[in-house]
Every structure is written in C-alpha cells, then in structure tokens.
Short mmCIF file of C-alpha atoms and ligand atoms in Angstrom, two decimals:
data_model
loop_
_atom_site.label_atom_id
_atom_site.label_comp_id
_atom_site.label_asym_id
_atom_site.label_seq_id
_atom_site.Cartn_x
_atom_site.Cartn_y
_atom_site.Cartn_z
CA MET A 91 -41.51 -3.78 -0.28
CA LYS A 92 -41.62 -5.90 -3.81
CA ILE A 93 -37.92 -5.85 -5.15
CA GLU A 94 -37.94 -5.99 -8.54
CA GLY A 95 -37.10 -2.67 -10.12
CA LYS A 96 -35.85 -1.14 -6.89
CA THR A 97 -32.29 0.16 -6.42
CA ALA A 98 -29.95 -1.40 -3.68
CA ILE A 99 -26.43 -0.49 -2.43
CA VAL A 100 -24.84 -2.97 -0.55
CA THR A 101 -21.11 -1.71 1.09
CA GLY A 102 -18.67 -4.56 1.19
CA GLY A 103 -20.50 -5.96 -1.53
CA ALA A 104 -17.59 -7.49 -3.12
CA GLN A 105 -17.24 -11.03 -1.62
CA GLY A 106 -18.74 -12.89 2.17
CA ILE A 107 -22.00 -11.83 3.80
CA GLY A 108 -21.94 -8.84 0.77
CA GLU A 109 -21.78 -10.30 -2.32
CA GLN A 110 -24.23 -13.01 -1.47
CA PHE A 111 -26.64 -10.25 -0.58
CA CYS A 112 -26.01 -8.54 -4.21
CA ARG A 113 -26.58 -12.29 -5.28
CA ALA A 114 -30.01 -12.54 -3.70
CA LEU A 115 -30.98 -9.06 -4.54
CA VAL A 116 -30.28 -9.05 -8.45
CA ASP A 117 -31.83 -12.47 -8.49
CA HIS A 118 -35.29 -11.06 -7.02
CA GLY A 119 -34.90 -8.54 -9.79
CA ALA A 120 -32.93 -5.18 -7.92
CA ASN A 121 -30.86 -3.01 -9.74
CA VAL A 122 -27.70 -3.33 -7.26
CA ILE A 123 -24.79 -1.28 -6.48
CA ILE A 124 -21.92 -3.21 -5.39
CA ALA A 125 -19.92 -0.59 -3.28
CA ASP A 126 -16.23 -1.66 -1.99
CA LEU A 127 -12.49 -1.40 -1.69
CA LYS A 128 -11.58 -4.60 -3.72
CA LYS A 129 -12.26 -2.86 -7.16
CA GLN A 130 -11.31 -6.89 -9.14
CA ARG A 131 -13.30 -8.56 -6.89
CA GLY A 132 -16.26 -6.03 -6.99
CA GLU A 133 -15.53 -5.58 -10.84
CA ASP A 134 -15.42 -9.43 -11.55
CA LEU A 135 -19.32 -9.94 -9.24
CA CYS A 136 -20.28 -7.29 -11.24
CA ARG A 137 -19.76 -8.81 -14.49
CA GLU A 138 -20.68 -12.63 -13.73
CA LEU A 139 -24.17 -10.59 -12.01
CA ASN A 140 -25.13 -8.90 -16.17
CA LYS A 141 -24.01 -12.07 -17.82
CA GLN A 142 -26.06 -14.29 -15.55
CA TYR A 143 -29.07 -12.51 -15.65
CA ARG A 144 -28.07 -10.92 -19.60
CA SER A 145 -28.98 -7.64 -17.90
CA ASN A 146 -26.99 -4.50 -16.66
CA ARG A 147 -28.83 -4.14 -13.44
CA ALA A 148 -25.40 -4.82 -11.15
CA LYS A 149 -22.61 -1.64 -10.77
CA PHE A 150 -19.28 -1.58 -9.23
CA ILE A 151 -18.16 1.28 -7.38
CA GLN A 152 -15.02 1.46 -5.81
CA CYS A 153 -15.71 3.23 -1.86
CA ASP A 154 -13.80 3.32 1.06
CA VAL A 155 -17.52 3.83 3.46
CA THR A 156 -14.86 5.70 6.58
CA SER A 157 -14.97 8.56 3.47
CA LYS A 158 -18.08 10.55 3.63
CA ALA A 159 -17.40 11.51 -0.08
CA ASP A 160 -17.34 8.39 -1.52
CA LEU A 161 -20.84 7.07 0.86
CA GLN A 162 -22.16 10.40 -0.83
CA ASN A 163 -20.95 9.47 -4.44
CA THR A 164 -22.44 6.01 -4.31
CA ILE A 165 -25.76 7.35 -3.37
CA HIS A 166 -25.74 9.67 -5.91
CA PHE A 167 -24.92 7.19 -8.30
CA ALA A 168 -26.99 5.30 -8.17
CA ILE A 169 -29.52 7.95 -8.27
CA LYS A 170 -27.89 8.84 -11.54
CA THR A 171 -27.77 5.30 -12.77
CA PHE A 172 -31.08 3.97 -11.52
CA GLY A 173 -32.92 7.06 -10.98
CA ARG A 174 -33.69 6.36 -7.32
CA LEU A 175 -32.24 4.29 -4.02
CA ASP A 176 -34.72 2.15 -2.66
CA ILE A 177 -32.41 -0.16 -0.27
CA LEU A 178 -29.33 0.37 1.71
CA CYS A 179 -27.19 -2.41 3.39
CA ASN A 180 -24.72 -0.74 5.41
CA ASN A 181 -22.54 -4.22 5.46
CA ALA A 182 -18.79 -3.42 5.74
CA GLY A 183 -17.22 -4.21 8.24
CA VAL A 184 -13.44 -5.87 9.80
CA THR A 185 -12.76 -7.05 12.78
CA GLU A 186 -10.73 -4.92 15.27
CA ILE A 187 -7.44 -7.38 14.80
CA GLY A 188 -4.16 -4.91 14.58
CA ASN A 189 -6.42 -1.62 14.61
CA TRP A 190 -9.38 -1.07 16.83
CA GLU A 191 -9.37 2.21 16.23
CA LYS A 192 -10.49 1.48 12.08
CA ALA A 193 -13.40 -1.06 13.69
CA ILE A 194 -15.16 1.55 15.37
CA GLU A 195 -14.83 3.92 11.81
CA ILE A 196 -15.74 1.50 9.76
CA ASN A 197 -18.28 -0.71 11.53
CA PHE A 198 -19.57 1.48 13.78
CA THR A 199 -19.24 5.24 12.42
CA SER A 200 -19.92 4.52 8.83
CA VAL A 201 -22.92 2.49 9.25
CA ILE A 202 -24.30 5.90 10.94
CA ARG A 203 -23.14 8.62 8.69
CA GLY A 204 -24.52 6.03 5.27
CA THR A 205 -27.57 5.78 6.79
CA LYS A 206 -28.23 9.72 7.80
CA LEU A 207 -26.93 9.75 4.25
CA ALA A 208 -29.79 7.93 2.84
CA ILE A 209 -32.64 9.14 5.09
CA GLU A 210 -31.87 12.53 3.09
CA VAL A 211 -32.68 10.82 -0.43
CA MET A 212 -35.25 7.99 0.93
CA SER A 213 -37.15 10.66 3.24
CA THR A 214 -40.89 10.92 1.93
CA ARG A 215 -40.53 14.37 3.37
CA ASN A 216 -37.91 15.20 0.96
CA GLY A 217 -40.20 13.99 -2.30
CA GLY A 218 -38.09 10.51 -1.65
CA HIS A 219 -39.65 6.80 -2.13
CA GLY A 220 -39.49 5.92 1.22
CA GLY A 221 -37.13 2.85 1.93
CA VAL A 222 -35.08 0.04 3.49
CA ILE A 223 -32.04 0.63 5.48
CA ILE A 224 -30.43 -3.35 6.73
CA ASN A 225 -27.44 -2.74 8.83
CA THR A 226 -25.24 -5.89 9.54
CA ALA A 227 -24.98 -6.00 12.87
CA SER A 228 -23.95 -9.71 14.50
CA MET A 229 -24.64 -12.06 17.03
CA GLY A 230 -21.78 -10.05 18.78
CA ALA A 231 -24.47 -7.67 19.53
CA ILE A 232 -26.27 -9.46 21.76
CA PHE A 233 -23.39 -11.40 23.11
CA PRO A 234 -20.07 -10.72 23.74
CA ILE A 235 -17.25 -11.44 22.42
CA MET A 236 -14.32 -12.95 24.13
CA GLY A 237 -11.37 -11.56 21.97
CA GLY A 238 -13.18 -8.88 20.21
CA PRO A 239 -14.43 -7.03 23.25
CA VAL A 240 -14.36 -3.69 20.68
CA TYR A 241 -15.62 -5.38 17.14
CA SER A 242 -18.89 -6.51 19.73
CA GLY A 243 -19.14 -2.81 20.86
CA THR A 244 -19.08 -1.88 17.41
CA LYS A 245 -22.50 -3.85 16.73
CA PHE A 246 -24.02 -3.28 20.14
CA GLY A 247 -23.95 0.33 18.93
CA VAL A 248 -25.22 -0.71 15.93
CA LEU A 249 -27.48 -2.34 17.42
CA GLY A 250 -29.33 0.93 19.52
CA PHE A 251 -28.52 3.67 16.72
CA SER A 252 -30.75 1.28 14.72
CA ARG A 253 -33.20 0.08 16.71
CA SER A 254 -33.63 4.45 17.82
CA LEU A 255 -34.61 5.00 14.15
CA SER A 256 -37.83 3.37 14.39
CA ASN A 257 -39.72 6.10 14.16
CA LEU A 258 -38.98 6.79 10.46
CA ASN A 259 -41.22 4.53 9.34
CA ALA A 260 -44.14 6.43 10.34
CA SER A 261 -42.43 9.61 9.80
CA ASP A 262 -40.34 8.89 6.63
CA GLY A 263 -41.36 5.69 4.46
CA ILE A 264 -38.03 4.14 6.17
CA ARG A 265 -37.90 0.93 7.49
CA VAL A 266 -34.65 0.53 9.69
CA ASN A 267 -33.90 -3.45 10.47
CA VAL A 268 -31.28 -5.10 12.01
CA ILE A 269 -29.45 -8.71 10.82
CA CYS A 270 -27.37 -10.52 13.21
CA PRO A 271 -25.13 -13.16 12.18
CA ALA A 272 -23.84 -15.63 14.21
CA PHE A 273 -20.24 -16.84 12.73
CA VAL A 274 -20.35 -17.38 9.21
CA ARG A 275 -17.34 -18.82 7.74
CA THR A 276 -15.60 -16.20 5.29
CA GLU A 277 -13.31 -14.13 5.01
CA MET A 278 -12.93 -12.19 8.47
CA PHE A 279 -14.33 -15.05 9.74
CA GLU A 280 -11.17 -17.63 8.95
CA ALA A 281 -9.29 -13.89 10.34
CA SER A 282 -10.58 -14.33 13.59
CA ILE A 283 -10.09 -17.92 14.60
CA PRO A 284 -6.24 -17.48 16.41
CA ASN A 285 -8.42 -14.16 18.86
CA TYR A 286 -11.23 -17.23 18.97
CA ILE A 287 -8.89 -20.14 19.59
CA ASP A 288 -6.87 -17.71 22.06
CA SER A 289 -10.22 -16.61 24.12
CA TYR A 290 -12.43 -20.15 23.83
CA GLY A 291 -9.47 -22.20 24.14
CA ASN A 292 -7.79 -24.67 20.77
CA ASP A 293 -11.39 -26.60 20.45
CA PHE A 294 -12.90 -22.95 19.41
CA GLN A 295 -13.90 -24.62 16.10
CA LYS A 296 -15.28 -27.86 16.99
CA LYS A 297 -17.50 -25.84 20.16
CA MET A 298 -18.65 -23.44 17.68
CA LYS A 299 -19.31 -25.77 14.82
CA LYS A 300 -23.16 -25.88 15.63
CA HIS A 301 -22.90 -21.76 15.49
CA ILE A 302 -21.02 -21.72 11.85
CA VAL A 303 -23.79 -20.41 9.44
CA SER A 304 -23.63 -19.67 5.29
CA PRO A 305 -23.72 -16.53 3.76
CA VAL A 306 -26.42 -17.87 1.44
CA LEU A 307 -28.71 -18.04 4.68
CA VAL A 308 -27.93 -14.76 5.83
CA ALA A 309 -28.79 -13.51 2.64
CA ARG A 310 -31.83 -15.23 2.93
CA GLY A 311 -32.43 -13.25 5.97
CA MET A 312 -32.08 -9.86 4.13
CA ILE A 313 -34.69 -10.22 1.85
CA GLN A 314 -37.00 -11.42 4.00
CA LEU A 315 -36.26 -8.38 5.99
CA VAL A 316 -36.94 -5.54 2.77
CA GLU A 317 -39.46 -7.80 1.46
CA ASP A 318 -41.71 -8.01 3.97
CA ASP A 319 -43.22 -4.39 5.12
CA THR A 320 -44.28 -5.61 8.52
CA LYS A 321 -40.58 -5.69 9.54
CA ASN A 322 -39.60 -2.68 11.28
CA ASP A 323 -37.02 -2.42 14.34
CA ALA A 324 -36.90 -5.90 13.62
CA VAL A 325 -33.68 -7.25 15.18
CA MET A 326 -32.91 -10.46 12.70
CA ARG A 327 -30.27 -13.43 14.46
CA VAL A 328 -29.22 -16.06 11.96
CA THR A 329 -27.62 -18.87 13.92
CA GLY A 330 -27.45 -22.48 13.54
CA VAL A 331 -29.12 -23.33 16.86
CA ARG A 332 -32.35 -21.79 15.63
CA GLY A 333 -31.76 -20.90 11.62
CA ILE A 334 -33.53 -17.36 11.15
CA ASP A 335 -35.69 -15.97 13.81
CA TYR A 336 -36.31 -12.59 15.63
CA TYR A 337 -34.77 -11.42 19.04
CA LYS A 338 -37.74 -9.89 21.46
CA PHE A 339 -36.23 -7.00 23.35
CA GLN A 340 -38.54 -5.91 26.12
CA GLU A 341 -40.13 -2.60 25.40
CA SER A 342 -39.13 0.56 26.25
CA LYS A 343 -40.99 2.26 29.09
CA LEU A 344 -40.87 5.39 27.30
N1 NAI B 546 -17.92 -13.49 9.16
C1 NAI B 546 -18.70 -13.18 10.33
O1 NAI B 546 -18.25 -14.08 10.84
C2 NAI B 546 -19.76 -12.70 10.46
C3 NAI B 546 -19.98 -11.57 10.23
N2 NAI B 546 -20.30 -9.99 10.22
C4 NAI B 546 -20.57 -8.95 9.58
O2 NAI B 546 -21.09 -8.90 8.25
C5 NAI B 546 -20.47 -7.88 7.88
C6 NAI B 546 -19.83 -8.75 6.30
O3 NAI B 546 -19.07 -8.93 6.85
P1 NAI B 546 -17.86 -10.75 6.30
O4 NAI B 546 -18.83 -10.76 5.02
O5 NAI B 546 -17.81 -11.91 7.11
O6 NAI B 546 -16.76 -9.84 6.00
P2 NAI B 546 -15.56 -9.71 4.58
O7 NAI B 546 -13.98 -9.80 5.16
O8 NAI B 546 -15.80 -11.15 3.77
O9 NAI B 546 -16.12 -9.43 3.75
C7 NAI B 546 -15.93 -7.66 4.08
C8 NAI B 546 -16.04 -6.72 3.06
O10 NAI B 546 -15.98 -5.91 3.35
C9 NAI B 546 -15.07 -4.62 2.70
N3 NAI B 546 -14.56 -3.85 3.59
C10 NAI B 546 -14.04 -3.72 4.78
N4 NAI B 546 -13.86 -2.19 4.53
C11 NAI B 546 -14.50 -1.12 4.05
C12 NAI B 546 -14.26 -0.20 3.82
N5 NAI B 546 -13.60 0.73 4.35
N6 NAI B 546 -14.97 0.39 2.93
C13 NAI B 546 -15.78 -0.60 2.00
N7 NAI B 546 -16.35 -2.24 2.10
C14 NAI B 546 -14.98 -2.44 2.83
C15 NAI B 546 -14.35 -5.44 2.09
O11 NAI B 546 -13.27 -4.98 1.38
C16 NAI B 546 -15.41 -6.91 1.70
O12 NAI B 546 -15.20 -7.11 0.75
C17 NAI B 546 -19.18 -7.66 8.83
O13 NAI B 546 -19.93 -5.89 8.94
C18 NAI B 546 -19.05 -8.19 9.58
O14 NAI B 546 -18.87 -6.78 10.78
C19 NAI B 546 -21.40 -10.62 11.42
C20 NAI B 546 -21.50 -11.72 12.16
C21 NAI B 546 -20.21 -13.05 11.62
C1 LIG B 547 -11.52 -10.99 17.07
C2 LIG B 547 -13.18 -10.93 17.23
C3 LIG B 547 -12.88 -9.91 15.65
O1 LIG B 547 -12.61 -8.77 16.30
C4 LIG B 547 -13.85 -10.20 15.18
C5 LIG B 547 -15.29 -10.73 14.89
C6 LIG B 547 -16.30 -11.59 13.29
C7 LIG B 547 -16.77 -11.98 12.94
C8 LIG B 547 -17.66 -12.99 14.41
C9 LIG B 547 -18.98 -11.84 14.42
O2 LIG B 547 -19.76 -11.60 13.86
C10 LIG B 547 -19.70 -13.29 15.24
C11 LIG B 547 -20.01 -13.73 16.35
C12 LIG B 547 -21.14 -14.55 16.37
C13 LIG B 547 -21.20 -15.15 17.58
C14 LIG B 547 -22.07 -16.38 17.59
C15 LIG B 547 -22.36 -17.36 18.58
C16 LIG B 547 -22.86 -16.71 19.41
O3 LIG B 547 -23.18 -15.40 20.42
C17 LIG B 547 -23.59 -18.20 21.02
C18 LIG B 547 -24.44 -17.48 20.17
C19 LIG B 547 -25.57 -18.54 21.21
C20 LIG B 547 -27.06 -18.07 20.51
O4 LIG B 547 -27.31 -18.53 18.81
O5 LIG B 547 -28.16 -18.61 21.49
#
C-alpha cells in the first residue's frame, strides 16, 4: 500500500511505540488519528507533527479502547475528517500489574473489537477501499513471559485472533498482520522491571540488554507491513538479536 494520502488510526498513539507509529506514518504522508486516553500528550504530539510537517494531517481524539462507543467515534471521526480509513494499528496495551482483568480488556478484547469495527468500514464488500490492520502483540506472544502470564496470554490471543483472519485479504481486501516486539524501553517496560527482576533475577537488565529494541525500529517494521502488499498473515519479530524478521509457523493441515 502506498501510504501517502491514506488515513490511519493508531490506538495508544500518544506515547511509546504508538507515538513512533504516528511519527512514521505522518512522515510517510498519511493522515493520522492519534487515539489515546492521554489528552495532553496526544494533543501535544498532534501539534508538534502538524508544525513539523506544515500540515493538518495529524488529529487527536481521546479514546478509551475498552469503550465500543469510543472506538466507533474514532473510526467515524477518521472518515468524517479524512473521508476514509485505510490503516488501523491496534497498539494500545497495558501490563497486567495490579489489574489483570483490565489487561485482558485492553490488550485482547479491545483489539478484537477494534479489528471488527474497522473491517466493517474497510471491507470492499461494503463499498470500502480495503486496508491493512496491524495488531501489536509482543515476543511474549511467541515466548512465555515469567512475571506476566496474563499479559503473555493476551498477546498469544492477539496472535491467534489475527492469524485466523488471513482469509480477509481475498474476501474483503483487508490484510491483517501482527508485530511482535521484544523489550522496548517505554513507560510500560520501565513499569515491568520489578516483575521481571522477581522472575528473572537481579541481573535481569544485564541479561536482557541485548533484547531491548528502539520504538523507532518497531515503527520501521510497521511501515514495512503496511507498504508491502504481499504481507498478509505475517508475524513480524522486532528483536535485539535479529532486528526485523518474520516468524514462520508450521502450516495448518486444514
Ligand atoms: N514496551 C515493551 O517492552 C513492549 C510493548 N509491547 C506492546 O506495545 C504496545 C505499546 O506499548 P508501549 O508503547 O510500550 O506502552 P506505553 O505504556 O508507553 O504506551 C501505551 C499507550 O497506550 C495508551 N493506553 C493504555 N490504555 C488505553 C486505553 N484503554 N485506551 C486508549 N489508550 C490506552 C496509554 O495511554 C499510552 O499512551 C502495547 O500493546 C504493548 O503490549 C510489545 C512488546 C514489548
Ligand atoms: C510484568 C509483565 C507484564 O505484564 C508486561 C510486560 C510488558 C511488555 C513486555 C513484553 O511485551 C515484551 C516481551 C519481550 C520479550 C523479549 C525477549 C524474549 O522473548 C526472548 C526473545 C528470544 C529471541 O528473540 O529469540
């Protein structure tokens, strides 16, 4: 997909990995809806991007992904503002620390709901233009995470859900891909360190140093998944030991 002129929504777009997704998409000429709980940070990013690119292609909408109405409003806002929706990054996520039920709601249920709502407007069967959906999982969707069993479970769920939509490319013109970053130094990672130390030992940070990747590299991976029309049902890894590559699963015999 040629990104220039297309419209993207990034949930959790106000900071961290989602912020770099927004920066990369605007830099590639997209209209971007920054959807997040964090109004101040989201609006500041929006202002900064529009000033930097002398454009009005970044918009912020306060959105709680656990609210169906908020997700619907975000999609309608994208279409009202830019006339279309081509790219959805279901990126918002939280640790399981302190509220594992909330982690399931945000990391898994909301990804399902956001994907389903986007399919309705993107589908060529409904008069849409087709599109690309990128769901942010984690290397914790491929490897278990000691100290984050529910979190890892939500990411395994995102992976299985997303891969089970691979038929949409042929039927609806929608490609669904998953991005699995290793540790990324963001507020989420910093908040998780005590749990990791409990589970992996005091030398966690030294042991895991080689696995830490930059959010800019994750955004580069996302751009690759959007631009490359051959990428459907792709599971991209973004890791310190390999950089950007693709995880190959055993093909289903069904
Ligand atoms: N940081 C890491 O080590 C890794 C993170 N990931 C995943 O990447 C995604 C982004 O994580 P980070 O940027 O690291 O986290 P972060 O904590 O820095 O940013 C997450 C963003 O999501 C927003 N958010 C949280 N709950 C929300 C809700 N209910 N509605 C709307 N927005 C909400 C927050 O306000 C924040 O702006 C998450 O899905 C996370 O699971 C995946 C692999 C590694
Ligand atoms: C407290 C745990 C929790 O609730 C939240 C954790 C939040 C983010 C971290 C998670 O998404 C990242 C996991 C990254 C794992 C990275 C590396 C390992 O899987 C080893 C990879 C080995 C390899 O690349 O072959």
